[in-house]
Amino acid sequence: PAQRLLELLPEPAAVLDADGTVLAANAALQAWAGPASPRSLAGLALVDLVQPSDRGAVAASFARVGPVPVAVDFRLVGID
């Protein structure tokens, strides 16, 4: 299943809805962000985990989301 694949990824990764809200996150993202559990990221807006100077590019990428994945480079910040 997709959840198992997400858990196996060594890089920080998340499943997002079309608005950029975290639906699921793997342990690597949890470790980087700092919450007690990957599930605790669920419901957060991805832009809340992004460096302020990169938030505009990330937000704009959600306006371009369609049937093809969109790649955006950005830096994360912790939430602790």
Coordinates of N, CA and C in Angstrom, one line a residue:
P1 N 0.8 -1.2 0.0 CA 0.0 0.0 0.0 C 0.9 1.3 0.0
A2 N 0.2 2.4 -0.3 CA 0.9 3.6 -0.5 C 1.5 4.1 0.9
Q3 N 0.9 3.8 2.0 CA 1.4 4.2 3.3 C 2.7 3.5 3.6
R4 N 2.8 2.3 3.2 CA 4.0 1.5 3.5 C 5.2 2.1 2.6
L5 N 4.9 2.4 1.4 CA 5.9 3.0 0.5 C 6.4 4.4 1.1
L6 N 5.5 5.2 1.6 CA 5.8 6.4 2.2 C 6.7 6.2 3.4
E7 N 6.4 5.2 4.3 CA 7.2 4.9 5.4 C 8.6 4.5 5.1
L8 N 8.8 3.8 3.9 CA 10.1 3.3 3.5 C 11.0 4.3 2.9
L9 N 10.5 5.4 2.5 CA 11.3 6.5 1.9 C 12.3 7.0 2.9
P10 N 13.6 7.1 2.5 CA 14.6 7.6 3.4 C 14.6 9.2 3.5
E11 N 14.1 9.8 2.5 CA 14.0 11.3 2.5 C 12.7 11.8 3.1
P12 N 12.7 13.0 3.7 CA 11.4 13.5 4.2 C 10.4 13.6 3.1
A13 N 9.2 13.0 3.3 CA 8.1 13.0 2.3 C 6.8 13.1 3.0
A14 N 5.8 13.6 2.3 CA 4.4 13.7 2.8 C 3.5 13.5 1.7
V15 N 2.3 13.1 2.0 CA 1.1 13.1 1.1 C 0.3 14.3 1.4
L16 N 0.0 15.1 0.4 CA -0.7 16.4 0.6 C -2.0 16.4 -0.2
D17 N -3.0 17.2 0.3 CA -4.2 17.4 -0.5 C -3.9 18.5 -1.5
A18 N -4.9 18.8 -2.3 CA -4.7 19.9 -3.3 C -4.4 21.3 -2.7
D19 N -4.8 21.5 -1.5 CA -4.5 22.8 -0.9 C -3.2 22.8 -0.1
G20 N -2.4 21.7 -0.1 CA -1.1 21.7 0.5 C -1.2 21.3 2.0
T21 N -2.3 20.7 2.4 CA -2.4 20.2 3.8 C -1.9 18.8 3.9
V22 N -1.1 18.6 4.9 CA -0.4 17.3 5.1 C -1.5 16.3 5.5
L23 N -1.6 15.2 4.7 CA -2.5 14.1 5.0 C -1.8 13.0 5.7
A24 N -0.5 12.8 5.4 CA 0.4 11.7 6.0 C 1.8 12.2 5.8
A25 N 2.7 11.8 6.8 CA 4.1 12.1 6.7 C 4.9 10.9 7.1
N26 N 6.1 10.8 6.6 CA 7.0 9.7 7.0 C 7.8 10.1 8.2
A27 N 8.5 9.1 8.7 CA 9.4 9.3 9.9 C 10.5 10.3 9.6
A28 N 11.0 10.3 8.4 CA 12.1 11.3 8.1 C 11.6 12.7 8.2
L29 N 10.4 13.0 7.7 CA 9.9 14.3 7.8 C 9.6 14.7 9.2
Q30 N 9.0 13.7 10.0 CA 8.7 13.9 11.4 C 10.0 14.2 12.1
A31 N 11.1 13.5 11.9 CA 12.4 13.8 12.5 C 12.9 15.2 12.2
W32 N 12.7 15.6 11.0 CA 13.2 16.9 10.6 C 12.3 18.0 11.2
A33 N 11.0 17.8 11.2 CA 10.1 18.8 11.7 C 10.1 18.9 13.3
G34 N 10.2 17.7 13.9 CA 10.4 17.7 15.3 C 9.1 17.2 16.1
P35 N 8.0 17.0 15.6 CA 6.9 16.6 16.4 C 7.0 15.2 16.9
A36 N 6.3 14.8 17.9 CA 6.4 13.5 18.5 C 6.0 12.3 17.6
S37 N 5.2 12.5 16.6 CA 4.7 11.5 15.7 C 4.5 12.0 14.3
P38 N 4.7 11.2 13.3 CA 4.4 11.6 11.9 C 3.0 12.0 11.8
R39 N 2.1 11.3 12.5 CA 0.7 11.7 12.4 C 0.4 13.1 12.9
S40 N 1.2 13.6 13.8 CA 1.0 14.9 14.4 C 1.2 16.0 13.3
L41 N 1.8 15.7 12.2 CA 1.9 16.6 11.1 C 0.6 16.7 10.3
A42 N -0.2 15.7 10.4 CA -1.4 15.6 9.6 C -2.3 16.8 10.0
G43 N -2.8 17.5 9.0 CA -3.7 18.6 9.2 C -2.9 20.0 9.1
L44 N -1.6 19.9 9.2 CA -0.8 21.2 9.1 C -0.7 21.6 7.6
A45 N -0.6 22.8 7.3 CA -0.4 23.3 6.0 C 1.1 23.2 5.7
L46 N 1.5 22.6 4.6 CA 2.9 22.4 4.3 C 3.7 23.8 4.4
V47 N 3.1 24.8 4.0 CA 3.8 26.1 4.0 C 4.2 26.5 5.4
D48 N 3.5 26.0 6.4 CA 3.9 26.2 7.8 C 5.2 25.6 8.2
L49 N 5.6 24.6 7.4 CA 6.9 23.9 7.6 C 8.0 24.4 6.7
V50 N 7.7 25.4 5.9 CA 8.7 25.9 4.9 C 9.3 27.3 5.4
Q51 N 10.6 27.4 5.0 CA 11.2 28.7 5.4 C 10.4 29.9 4.8
P52 N 10.2 30.9 5.6 CA 9.4 32.0 5.1 C 9.7 32.6 3.7
S53 N 11.0 32.6 3.4 CA 11.4 33.1 2.1 C 11.1 32.2 1.0
D54 N 10.7 31.0 1.2 CA 10.3 30.0 0.2 C 8.8 29.8 0.1
R55 N 8.1 30.4 1.0 CA 6.6 30.1 1.1 C 5.9 30.5 -0.2
G56 N 6.3 31.6 -0.8 CA 5.6 32.1 -2.0 C 5.7 31.1 -3.1
A57 N 6.9 30.5 -3.3 CA 7.1 29.6 -4.4 C 6.3 28.3 -4.1
V58 N 6.2 27.9 -2.9 CA 5.5 26.7 -2.5 C 4.0 26.9 -2.7
A59 N 3.5 28.0 -2.2 CA 2.1 28.3 -2.4 C 1.7 28.4 -3.9
A60 N 2.6 29.0 -4.7 CA 2.3 29.2 -6.1 C 2.3 27.8 -6.8
S61 N 3.1 26.8 -6.3 CA 3.1 25.5 -6.9 C 1.7 24.8 -6.7
F62 N 1.0 25.1 -5.7 CA -0.3 24.5 -5.5 C -1.3 25.0 -6.5
A63 N -1.1 26.2 -7.0 CA -2.0 26.8 -8.0 C -1.8 26.1 -9.3
R64 N -0.6 25.5 -9.5 CA -0.2 24.8 -10.8 C -0.5 23.3 -10.7
V65 N -0.9 22.8 -9.6 CA -1.0 21.3 -9.5 C -2.2 20.8 -10.4
G66 N -1.9 19.8 -11.1 CA -2.8 19.2 -12.0 C -2.5 17.7 -12.1
P67 N -2.8 17.1 -13.2 CA -2.5 15.6 -13.3 C -1.1 15.2 -13.4
V68 N -0.2 16.2 -13.5 CA 1.3 15.9 -13.5 C 1.9 16.5 -12.2
P69 N 2.7 15.7 -11.6 CA 3.4 16.1 -10.3 C 4.2 17.4 -10.6
V70 N 4.3 18.3 -9.6 CA 5.0 19.5 -9.7 C 6.2 19.4 -8.7
A71 N 7.4 19.8 -9.2 CA 8.6 19.8 -8.3 C 8.9 21.2 -7.9
V72 N 9.1 21.4 -6.6 CA 9.4 22.7 -6.1 C 10.6 22.5 -5.1
D73 N 11.6 23.2 -5.2 CA 12.7 23.2 -4.2 C 12.4 24.2 -3.1
F74 N 12.5 23.7 -1.9 CA 12.3 24.7 -0.7 C 13.0 24.1 0.5
R75 N 13.2 25.0 1.5 CA 13.8 24.6 2.7 C 12.8 24.5 3.8
L76 N 12.9 23.5 4.7 CA 12.0 23.3 5.8 C 12.5 23.9 7.0
V77 N 11.6 24.2 7.9 CA 11.9 24.7 9.3 C 11.2 23.7 10.2
G78 N 11.6 23.6 11.4 CA 11.0 22.7 12.4 C 9.8 23.4 13.0
I79 N 9.0 22.6 13.7 CA 7.8 23.2 14.4 C 7.9 23.2 15.9
D80 N 9.0 22.7 16.4 CA 9.2 22.6 17.8 C 9.5 24.0 18.4

